[in-house]
Coordinates of C-alpha atoms in Angstrom, one line a residue:
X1 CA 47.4 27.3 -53.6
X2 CA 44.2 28.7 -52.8
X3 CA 42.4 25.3 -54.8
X4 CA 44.8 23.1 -52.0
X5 CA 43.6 25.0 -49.2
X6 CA 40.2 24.5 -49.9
X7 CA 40.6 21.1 -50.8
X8 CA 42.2 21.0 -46.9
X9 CA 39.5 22.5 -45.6
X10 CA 36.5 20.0 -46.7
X11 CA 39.0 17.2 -46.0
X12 CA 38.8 19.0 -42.2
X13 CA 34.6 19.9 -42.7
X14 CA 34.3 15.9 -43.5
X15 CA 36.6 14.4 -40.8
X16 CA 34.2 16.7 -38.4
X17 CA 31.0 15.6 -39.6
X18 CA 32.1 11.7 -39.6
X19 CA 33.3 12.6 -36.2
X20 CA 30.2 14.1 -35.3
X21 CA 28.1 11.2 -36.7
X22 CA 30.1 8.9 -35.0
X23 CA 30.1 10.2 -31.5
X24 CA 26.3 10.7 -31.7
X25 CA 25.9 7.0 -32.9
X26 CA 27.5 6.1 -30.3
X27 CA 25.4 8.3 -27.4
X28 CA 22.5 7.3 -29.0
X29 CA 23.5 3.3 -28.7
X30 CA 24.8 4.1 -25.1
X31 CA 21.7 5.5 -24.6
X32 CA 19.8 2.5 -25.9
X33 CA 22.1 -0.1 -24.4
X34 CA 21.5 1.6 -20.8
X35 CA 17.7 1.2 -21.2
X36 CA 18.2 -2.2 -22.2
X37 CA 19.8 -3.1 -18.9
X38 CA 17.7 -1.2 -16.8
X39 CA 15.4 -3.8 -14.6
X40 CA 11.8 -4.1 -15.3
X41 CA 9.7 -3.7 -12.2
X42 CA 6.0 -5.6 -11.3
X43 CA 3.9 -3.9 -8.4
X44 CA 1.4 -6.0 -8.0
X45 CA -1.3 -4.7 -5.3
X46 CA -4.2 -6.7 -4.0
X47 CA -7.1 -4.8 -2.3
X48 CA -7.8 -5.3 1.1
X49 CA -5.1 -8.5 1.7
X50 CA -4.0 -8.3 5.7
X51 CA -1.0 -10.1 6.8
X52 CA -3.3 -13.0 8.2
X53 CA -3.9 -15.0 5.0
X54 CA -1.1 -15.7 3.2
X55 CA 0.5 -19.4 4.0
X56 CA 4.2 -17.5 3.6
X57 CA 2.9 -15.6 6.9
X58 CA 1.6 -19.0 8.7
X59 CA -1.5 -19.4 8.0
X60 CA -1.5 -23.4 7.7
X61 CA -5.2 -23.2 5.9
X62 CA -5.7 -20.7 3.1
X63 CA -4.1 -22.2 -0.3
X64 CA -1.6 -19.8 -1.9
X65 CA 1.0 -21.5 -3.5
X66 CA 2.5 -19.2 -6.0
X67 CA 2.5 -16.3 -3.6
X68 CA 4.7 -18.4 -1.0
X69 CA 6.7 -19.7 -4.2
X70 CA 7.6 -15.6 -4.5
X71 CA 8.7 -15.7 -0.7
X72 CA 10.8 -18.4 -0.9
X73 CA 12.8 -16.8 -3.9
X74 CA 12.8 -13.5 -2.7
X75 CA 12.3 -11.4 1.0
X76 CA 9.5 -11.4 2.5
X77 CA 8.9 -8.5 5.4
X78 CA 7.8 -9.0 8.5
X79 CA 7.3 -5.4 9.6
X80 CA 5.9 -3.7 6.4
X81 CA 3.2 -0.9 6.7
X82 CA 1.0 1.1 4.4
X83 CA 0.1 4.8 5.8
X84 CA -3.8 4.5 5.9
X85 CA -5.8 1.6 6.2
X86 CA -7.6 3.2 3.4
X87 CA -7.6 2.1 -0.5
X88 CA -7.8 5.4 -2.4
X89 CA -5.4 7.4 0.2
X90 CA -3.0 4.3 0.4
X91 CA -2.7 4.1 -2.8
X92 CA -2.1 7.7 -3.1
X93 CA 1.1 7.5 -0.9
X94 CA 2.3 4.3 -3.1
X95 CA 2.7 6.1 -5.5
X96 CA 3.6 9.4 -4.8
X97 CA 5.7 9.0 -1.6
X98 CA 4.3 11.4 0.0
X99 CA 1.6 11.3 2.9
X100 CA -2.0 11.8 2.1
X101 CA -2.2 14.9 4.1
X102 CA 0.4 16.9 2.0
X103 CA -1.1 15.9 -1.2
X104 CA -4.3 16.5 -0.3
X105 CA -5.1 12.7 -0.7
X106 CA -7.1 12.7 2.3
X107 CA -9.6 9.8 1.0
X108 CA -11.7 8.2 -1.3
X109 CA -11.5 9.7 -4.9
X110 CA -15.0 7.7 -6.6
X111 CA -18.4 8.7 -6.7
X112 CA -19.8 11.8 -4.2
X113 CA -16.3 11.9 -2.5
X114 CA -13.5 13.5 -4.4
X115 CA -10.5 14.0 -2.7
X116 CA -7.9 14.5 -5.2
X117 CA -3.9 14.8 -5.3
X118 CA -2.7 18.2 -5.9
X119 CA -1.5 19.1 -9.5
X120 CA 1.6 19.8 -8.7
X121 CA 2.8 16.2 -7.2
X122 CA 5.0 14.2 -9.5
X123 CA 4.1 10.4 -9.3
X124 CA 5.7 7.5 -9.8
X125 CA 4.8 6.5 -13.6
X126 CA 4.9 9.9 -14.5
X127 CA 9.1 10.0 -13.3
X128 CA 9.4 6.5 -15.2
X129 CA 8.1 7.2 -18.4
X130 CA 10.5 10.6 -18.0
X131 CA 13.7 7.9 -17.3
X132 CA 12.6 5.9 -20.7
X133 CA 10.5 3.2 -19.2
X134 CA 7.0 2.1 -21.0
X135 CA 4.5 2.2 -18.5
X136 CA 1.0 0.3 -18.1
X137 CA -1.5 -0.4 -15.4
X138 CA -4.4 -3.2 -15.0
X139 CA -7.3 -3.3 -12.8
X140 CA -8.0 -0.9 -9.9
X141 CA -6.9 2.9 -10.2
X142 CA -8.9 5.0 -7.4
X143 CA -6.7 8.1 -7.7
X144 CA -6.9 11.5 -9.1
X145 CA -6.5 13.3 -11.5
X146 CA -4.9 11.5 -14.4
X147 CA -2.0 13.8 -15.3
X148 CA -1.0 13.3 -12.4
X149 CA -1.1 9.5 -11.9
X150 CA -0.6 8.7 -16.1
X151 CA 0.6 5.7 -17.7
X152 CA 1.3 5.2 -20.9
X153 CA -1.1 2.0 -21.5
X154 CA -4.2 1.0 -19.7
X155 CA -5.5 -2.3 -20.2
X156 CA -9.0 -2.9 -19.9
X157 CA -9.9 -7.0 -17.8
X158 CA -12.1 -8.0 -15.1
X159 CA -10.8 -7.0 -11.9
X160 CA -11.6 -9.5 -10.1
X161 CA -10.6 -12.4 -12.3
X162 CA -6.4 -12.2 -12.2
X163 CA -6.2 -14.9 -14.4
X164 CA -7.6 -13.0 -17.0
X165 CA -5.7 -9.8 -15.9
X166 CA -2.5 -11.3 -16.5
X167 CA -3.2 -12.8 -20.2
X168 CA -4.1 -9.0 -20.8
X169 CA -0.6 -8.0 -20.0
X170 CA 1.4 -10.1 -22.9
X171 CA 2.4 -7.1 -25.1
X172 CA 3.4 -5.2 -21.7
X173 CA 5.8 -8.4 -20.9
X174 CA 7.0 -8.8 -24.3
X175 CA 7.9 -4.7 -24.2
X176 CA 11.3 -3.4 -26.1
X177 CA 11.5 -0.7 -23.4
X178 CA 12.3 -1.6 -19.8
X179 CA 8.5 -1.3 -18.4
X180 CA 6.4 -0.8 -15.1
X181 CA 3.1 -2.9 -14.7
X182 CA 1.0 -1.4 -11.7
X183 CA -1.4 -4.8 -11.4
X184 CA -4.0 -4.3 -9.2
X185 CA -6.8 -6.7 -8.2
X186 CA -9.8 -6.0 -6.9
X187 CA -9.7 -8.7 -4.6
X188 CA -10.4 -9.7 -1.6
X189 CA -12.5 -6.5 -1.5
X190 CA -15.8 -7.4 -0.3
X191 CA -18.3 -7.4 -3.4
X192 CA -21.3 -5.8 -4.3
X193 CA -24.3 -5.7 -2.6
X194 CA -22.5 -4.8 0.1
X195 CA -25.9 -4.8 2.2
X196 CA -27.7 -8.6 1.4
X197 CA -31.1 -9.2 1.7
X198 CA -31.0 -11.2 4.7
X199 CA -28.2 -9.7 7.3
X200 CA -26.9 -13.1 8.6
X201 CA -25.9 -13.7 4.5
X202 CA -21.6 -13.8 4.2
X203 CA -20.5 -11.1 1.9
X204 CA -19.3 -12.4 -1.0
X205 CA -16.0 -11.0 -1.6
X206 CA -16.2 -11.4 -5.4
X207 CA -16.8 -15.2 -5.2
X208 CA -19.4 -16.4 -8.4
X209 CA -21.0 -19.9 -7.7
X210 CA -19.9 -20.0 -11.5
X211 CA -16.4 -19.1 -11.2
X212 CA -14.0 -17.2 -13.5
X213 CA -12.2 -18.6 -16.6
X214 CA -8.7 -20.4 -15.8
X215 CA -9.4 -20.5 -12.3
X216 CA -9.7 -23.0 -10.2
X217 CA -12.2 -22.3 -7.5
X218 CA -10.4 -22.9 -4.1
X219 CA -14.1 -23.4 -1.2
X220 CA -13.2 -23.3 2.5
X221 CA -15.1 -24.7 5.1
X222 CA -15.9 -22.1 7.9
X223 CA -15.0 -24.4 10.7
X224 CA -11.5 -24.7 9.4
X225 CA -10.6 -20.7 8.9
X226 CA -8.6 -18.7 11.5
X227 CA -10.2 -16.0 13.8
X228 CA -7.9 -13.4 14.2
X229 CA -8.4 -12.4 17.8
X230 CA -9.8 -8.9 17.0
X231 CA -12.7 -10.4 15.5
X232 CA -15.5 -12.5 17.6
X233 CA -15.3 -15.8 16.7
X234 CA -18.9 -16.4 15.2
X235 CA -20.5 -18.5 12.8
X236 CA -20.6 -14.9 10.5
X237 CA -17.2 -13.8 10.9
X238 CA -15.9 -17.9 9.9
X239 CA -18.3 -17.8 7.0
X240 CA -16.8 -14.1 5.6
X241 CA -13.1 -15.5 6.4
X242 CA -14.2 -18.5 4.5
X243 CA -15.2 -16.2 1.0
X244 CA -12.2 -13.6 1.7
X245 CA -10.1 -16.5 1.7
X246 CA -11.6 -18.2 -1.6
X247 CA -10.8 -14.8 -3.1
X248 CA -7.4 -14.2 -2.3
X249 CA -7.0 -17.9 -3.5
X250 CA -8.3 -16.4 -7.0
X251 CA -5.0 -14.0 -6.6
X252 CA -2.8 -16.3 -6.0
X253 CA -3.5 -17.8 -9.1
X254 CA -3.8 -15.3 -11.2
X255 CA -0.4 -13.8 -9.8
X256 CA 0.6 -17.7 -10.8
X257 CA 0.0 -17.2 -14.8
X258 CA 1.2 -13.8 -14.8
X259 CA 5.1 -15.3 -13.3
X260 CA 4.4 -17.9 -16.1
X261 CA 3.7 -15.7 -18.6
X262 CA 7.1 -13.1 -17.9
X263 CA 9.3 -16.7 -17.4
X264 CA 8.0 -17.6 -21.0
X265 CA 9.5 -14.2 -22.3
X266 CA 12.8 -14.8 -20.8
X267 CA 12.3 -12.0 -18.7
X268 CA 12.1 -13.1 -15.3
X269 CA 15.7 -12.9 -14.8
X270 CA 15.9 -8.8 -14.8
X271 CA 12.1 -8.4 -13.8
X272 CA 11.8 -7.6 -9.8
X273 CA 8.6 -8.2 -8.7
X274 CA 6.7 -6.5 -5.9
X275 CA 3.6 -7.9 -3.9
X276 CA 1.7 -5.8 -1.6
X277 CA -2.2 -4.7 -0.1
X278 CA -3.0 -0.9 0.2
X279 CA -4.6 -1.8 3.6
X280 CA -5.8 -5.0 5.9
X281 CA -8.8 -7.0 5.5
X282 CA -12.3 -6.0 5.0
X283 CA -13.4 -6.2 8.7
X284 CA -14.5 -3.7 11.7
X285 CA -10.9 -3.5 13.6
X286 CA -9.2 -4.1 10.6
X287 CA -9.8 -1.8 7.2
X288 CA -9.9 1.8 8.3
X289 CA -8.0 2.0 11.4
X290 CA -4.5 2.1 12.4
X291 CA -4.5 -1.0 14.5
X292 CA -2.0 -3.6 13.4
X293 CA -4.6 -5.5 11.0
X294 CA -5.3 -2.3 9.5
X295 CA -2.0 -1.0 8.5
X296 CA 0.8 -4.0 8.9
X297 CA 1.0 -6.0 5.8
X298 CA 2.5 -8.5 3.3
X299 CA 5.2 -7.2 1.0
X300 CA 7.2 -10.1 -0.6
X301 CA 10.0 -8.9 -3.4
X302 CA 11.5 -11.0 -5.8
X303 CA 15.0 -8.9 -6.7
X304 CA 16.3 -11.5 -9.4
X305 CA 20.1 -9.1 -8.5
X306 CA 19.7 -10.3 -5.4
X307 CA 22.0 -13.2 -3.9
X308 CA 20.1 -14.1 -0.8
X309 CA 16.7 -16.3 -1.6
X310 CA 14.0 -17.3 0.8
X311 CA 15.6 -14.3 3.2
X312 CA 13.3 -12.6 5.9
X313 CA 13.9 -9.2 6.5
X314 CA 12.3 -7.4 9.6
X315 CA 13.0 -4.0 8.8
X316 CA 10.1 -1.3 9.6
X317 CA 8.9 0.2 5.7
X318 CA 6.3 1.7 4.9
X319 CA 4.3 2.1 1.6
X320 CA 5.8 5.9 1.8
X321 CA 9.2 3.8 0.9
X322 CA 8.1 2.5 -1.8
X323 CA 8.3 5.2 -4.9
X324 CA 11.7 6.0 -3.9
X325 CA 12.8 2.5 -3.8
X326 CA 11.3 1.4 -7.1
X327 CA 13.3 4.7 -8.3
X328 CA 16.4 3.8 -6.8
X329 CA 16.1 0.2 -8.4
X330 CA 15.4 1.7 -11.9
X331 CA 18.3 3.7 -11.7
X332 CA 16.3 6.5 -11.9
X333 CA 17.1 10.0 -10.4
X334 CA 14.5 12.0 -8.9
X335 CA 15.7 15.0 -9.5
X336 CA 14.3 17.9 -7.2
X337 CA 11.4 15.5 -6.1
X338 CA 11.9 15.3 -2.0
X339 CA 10.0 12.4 -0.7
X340 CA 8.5 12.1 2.7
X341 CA 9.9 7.8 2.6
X342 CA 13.6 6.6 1.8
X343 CA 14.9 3.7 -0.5
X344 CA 15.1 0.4 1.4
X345 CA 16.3 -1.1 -1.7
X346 CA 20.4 -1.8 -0.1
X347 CA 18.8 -3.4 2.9
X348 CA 16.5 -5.7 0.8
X349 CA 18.8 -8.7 1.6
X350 CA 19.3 -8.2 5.4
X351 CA 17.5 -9.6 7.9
X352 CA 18.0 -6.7 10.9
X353 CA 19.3 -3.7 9.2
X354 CA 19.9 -0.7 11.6
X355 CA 18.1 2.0 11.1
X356 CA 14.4 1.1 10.6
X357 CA 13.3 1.3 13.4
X358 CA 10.2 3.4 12.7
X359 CA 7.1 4.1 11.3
X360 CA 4.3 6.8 11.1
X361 CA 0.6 6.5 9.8
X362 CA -1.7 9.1 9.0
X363 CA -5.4 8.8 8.3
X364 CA -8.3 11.6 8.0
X365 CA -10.8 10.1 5.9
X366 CA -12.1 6.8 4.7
X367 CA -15.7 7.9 3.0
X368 CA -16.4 11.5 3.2
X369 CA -18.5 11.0 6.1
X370 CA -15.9 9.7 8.1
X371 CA -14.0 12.1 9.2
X372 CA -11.8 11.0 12.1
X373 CA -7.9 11.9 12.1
X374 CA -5.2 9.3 13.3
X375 CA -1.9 10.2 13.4
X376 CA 0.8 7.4 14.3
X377 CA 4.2 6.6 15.0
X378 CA 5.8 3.2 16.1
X379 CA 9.1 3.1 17.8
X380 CA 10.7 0.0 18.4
X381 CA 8.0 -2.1 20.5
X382 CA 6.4 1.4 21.1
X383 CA 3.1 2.4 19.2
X384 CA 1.5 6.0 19.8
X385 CA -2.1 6.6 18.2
X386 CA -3.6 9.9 18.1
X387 CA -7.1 10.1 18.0
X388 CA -7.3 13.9 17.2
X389 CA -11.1 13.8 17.0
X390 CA -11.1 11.4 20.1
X391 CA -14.7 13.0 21.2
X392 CA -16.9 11.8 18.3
X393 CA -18.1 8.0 17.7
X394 CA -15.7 6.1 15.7
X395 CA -17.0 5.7 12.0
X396 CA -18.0 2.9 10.1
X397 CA -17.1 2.4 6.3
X398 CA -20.1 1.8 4.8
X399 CA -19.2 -2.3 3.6
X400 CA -18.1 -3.3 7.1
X401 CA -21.0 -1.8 8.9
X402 CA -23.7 -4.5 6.8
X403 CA -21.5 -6.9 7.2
X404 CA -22.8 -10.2 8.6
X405 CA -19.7 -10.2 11.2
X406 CA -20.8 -6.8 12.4
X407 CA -24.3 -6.9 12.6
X408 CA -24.7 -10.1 14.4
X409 CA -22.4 -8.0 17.4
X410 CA -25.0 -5.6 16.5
X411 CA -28.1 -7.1 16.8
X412 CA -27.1 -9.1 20.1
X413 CA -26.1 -6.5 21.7
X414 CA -23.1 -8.2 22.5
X415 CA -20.4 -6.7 25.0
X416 CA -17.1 -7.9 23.4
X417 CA -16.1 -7.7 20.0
X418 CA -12.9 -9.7 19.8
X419 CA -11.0 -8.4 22.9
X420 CA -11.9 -4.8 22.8
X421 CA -15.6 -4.0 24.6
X422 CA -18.2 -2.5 22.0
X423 CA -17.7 1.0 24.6
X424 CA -13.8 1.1 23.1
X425 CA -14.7 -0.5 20.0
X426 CA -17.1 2.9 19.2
X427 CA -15.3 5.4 21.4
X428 CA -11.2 5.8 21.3
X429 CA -9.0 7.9 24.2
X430 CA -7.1 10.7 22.6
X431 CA -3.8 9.0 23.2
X432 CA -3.4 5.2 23.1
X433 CA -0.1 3.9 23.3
X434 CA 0.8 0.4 23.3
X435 CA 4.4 -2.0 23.7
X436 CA 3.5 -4.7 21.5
X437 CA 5.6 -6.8 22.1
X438 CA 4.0 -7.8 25.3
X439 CA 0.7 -6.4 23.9
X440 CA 0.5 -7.2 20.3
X441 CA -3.2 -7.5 20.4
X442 CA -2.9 -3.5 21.5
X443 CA -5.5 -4.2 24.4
X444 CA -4.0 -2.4 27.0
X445 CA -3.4 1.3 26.8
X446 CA -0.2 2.5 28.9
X447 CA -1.2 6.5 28.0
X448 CA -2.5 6.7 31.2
X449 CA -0.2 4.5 33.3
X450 CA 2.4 7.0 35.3
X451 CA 5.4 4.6 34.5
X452 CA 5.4 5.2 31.4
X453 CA 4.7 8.9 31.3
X454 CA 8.4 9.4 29.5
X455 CA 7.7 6.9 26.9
X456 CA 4.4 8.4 26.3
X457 CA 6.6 12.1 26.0
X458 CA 9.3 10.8 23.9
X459 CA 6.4 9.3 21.2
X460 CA 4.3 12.7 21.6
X461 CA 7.6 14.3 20.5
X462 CA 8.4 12.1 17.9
X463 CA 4.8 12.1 16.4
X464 CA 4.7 15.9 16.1
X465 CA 8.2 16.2 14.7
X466 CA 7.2 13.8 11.5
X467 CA 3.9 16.1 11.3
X468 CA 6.4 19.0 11.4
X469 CA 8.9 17.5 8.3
X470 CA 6.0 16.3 6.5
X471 CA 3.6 19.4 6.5
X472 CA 0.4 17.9 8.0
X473 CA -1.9 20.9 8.1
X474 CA -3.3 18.6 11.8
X475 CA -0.1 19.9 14.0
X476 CA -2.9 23.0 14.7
X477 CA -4.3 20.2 16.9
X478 CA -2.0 20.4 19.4
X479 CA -2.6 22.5 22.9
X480 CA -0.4 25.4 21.9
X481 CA -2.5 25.6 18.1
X482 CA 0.9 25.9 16.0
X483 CA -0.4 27.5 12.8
X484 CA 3.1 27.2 11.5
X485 CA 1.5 25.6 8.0
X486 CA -1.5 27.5 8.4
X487 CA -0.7 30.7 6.6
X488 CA -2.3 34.3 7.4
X489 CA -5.9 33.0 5.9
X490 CA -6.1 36.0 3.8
X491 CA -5.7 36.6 0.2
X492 CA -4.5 39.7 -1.1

């Protein structure tokens, strides 16, 4: 009797264990089946690209075919914004989702300047990798410190030649693992010397007489570019549009071999692929202020789940959007991570979703030397800009002041540079607001018209309420000094 029972008993031990096996076989092939539908994601991010030169956007001139290719398969926004017309701190917020000024992400993080993201901030690649996804970057970086902004795989290319970026990222494309490729050019960024020898001399904006390998070199003839109309039109400013086009031309076809490349895996049909700029073009009233060429940019998205091709969507996002969005189309849950941006990935297909309606931006530094705090918010038609250090000269990054477009303004002593007088070129109001629908050149200030003295209250409120939610240590700027964030300033 006793043999039987113990006979019974490793019948029962064995049906357990084969049980056991089975159910964890099966978690683990769940487990591996879910990764293998999970989408893989491109964020591709050129330096310095502003909404004016991309043919997509309607410029009839610059040459970027594969780019407007992406547009007519996917969305392309009409209202997209980064948070500071700054590389480094942009970048930051991509990211992180948070605003520079609660990370500490205030500026540049390369060479004597330093600013660095506190410790404690979870990023993007870092809450990837967690969810199972293989992550790589190519090509600029510009934030700190690593364990906070890691990825798995860092491949090493010429940042300024895309071509050969995207033949770097084969084993990325041909990953087991759903994967994240953070590509980022350094183009159109102007190049190096950024001071030439003789002033009148274009900047080159990477450009080699030479070329790169597997590109074609696209030349524009000055007289042919588009002015924006917050530049002078000069024979400088047509000869530096003429090189920043010729570079972004070397994106678009680099972008170009890096589509052909995932469509010769067979990937391209669960791949959604992102294209945006940190920050507008490399040009005094553009790159480093919180003008529309500064901060309103191209963001095109291929979402291969998506019914609606060629769509237009006209939704206000911002950059602040993005880490949440890429989470949300990954599947991914955040877990206790709060961002200061929201997922727009549901209203990717429509073309006036309700609800995004508004914006903020919020730059402090560009260099170290230039310290001058903007905070913004757009509300409908409505733009508020606070200059919060409205008495001192506005600064010049170091690239735009040599510049041949500047310095010939310079050097003339001219009065105008575009539409804007060199005297409110150099020296802001503390308030400007601005309807730009009527006004999208943002040339007339309304702050000080009486009319629109509840507009001008309503935005006030509006601005210090998203300084409240998001912790921007600058609310002490207001008359009544709310300390609120400030702390006791003593340490026990």
């Amino acid at each position: 009797m006793k043999k039987q029972i113990n006979i019974l008993r490793f019948a029962i031990l064995l049906s357990c264990v084969a049980l056991v096996m089975t159910s964890c076989g099966e978690k683990k092939e769940d487990k591996e089946d879910s990764a293998s539908k999970k989408p893989n994601i491109i964020l591709f991010v050129a330096d310095d690209h502003g909404i004016d030169a991309l043919g997509c956007y309607g410029n009839p001139v610059i040459k970027t075919p594969n780019l407007d290719q992406l547009a007519a398969e996917g969305t392309r926004f009409t209202n997209a914004y980064c948070t500071s017309a700054s590389c480094a701190a942009s970048r930051s917020v991509i990211l992180t989702g948070k605003f520079g000024h609660a990370t500490g992400s205030y500026g540049h993080v390369h060479d004597y300047h330093h600013f660095s993201t506190y410790d404690t901030i979870k990023s993007l690649p870092v809450l990837l990798e967690k969810a199972g996804y293989a992550t790589a970057r190519i090509g600029k970086y510009h934030v700190a410190p690593e364990s906070v902004y890691h990825f798995q795989t860092v491949l090493e290319a010429d940042p300024r030649s895309t071509f050969e970026m995207a033949e770097k990222c084969a084993d990325v494309l041909n990953s087991d693992k759903p994967f994240f490729l953070y590509f980022c050019t350094d183009d159109p960024h102007r190049g190096g010397p950024f001071r030439p020898v003789d002033w009148k001399t274009p900047n080159s904006f990477g450009n080699k007489a030479d070329g790169y390998p597997g590109v074609k070199t696209v030349v524009y003839d000055p007289k042919d570019v588009l002015v924006p109309d917050f530049m002078p039109d000069t024979q400088q400013s047509r000869e530096e549009i003429a090189q920043y086009y010729q570079s972004i031309s070397r994106i678009d076809q680099g972008f170009g071999k890096l589509m052909a490349m995932l469509k010769e895996t067979g990937k391209d049909k669960n791949t959604i692929v992102i294209y945006i700029s940190d920050n507008g073009m490399a040009f005094p009233g553009a790159k480093t202020t919180v003008y529309e060429p500064g901060i309103k940019l191209p963001c095109i998205i291929k979402d291969p789940f998506e019914s609606k091709k060629g769509s237009v969507n006209n939704a206000m996002i911002s950059w602040v959007d993005m880490t949440p969005t890429i989470l949300q189309m990954a599947g991914v849950d955040a877990g206790k991570n709060k961002f200061h941006g929201r997922s727009f990935e549901k209203i990717i297909g429509e073309e006036n979703p309700k609800g995004w309606d508004e914006i903020n931006a919020s730059h402090t530094f560009h260099e170290i030397t230039m310290y001058y705090p903007m905070r913004v918010v757009r509300k409908g038609d409505y733009k508020l800009i606070w200059n919060i250090a409205y008495p001192l000269e506005y600064p010049f990054a170091s690239d735009l002041w040599d510049s041949s477009t500047w310095q010939a303004v310079y050097r003339n002593k001219a009065q105008f540079y575009g539409k804007r007088k060199i005297q409110d070129f150099l020296h802001h109001p503390q308030f400007e607001l601005f309807d730009l629908k009527k006004d999208p050149n943002e040339s007339v200030n309304l702050a000080t018209d009486n009319k629109f003295l509840p507009v001008l209250n309503d935005m006030k409120t509006r601005l210090r309420e998203f300084q409240k939610n998001t912790q921007d240590p600058w609310i002490i700027m207001w008359g009544d000094h709310d300390n609120s964030f400030q702390g006791t300033g003593v340490h026990l």
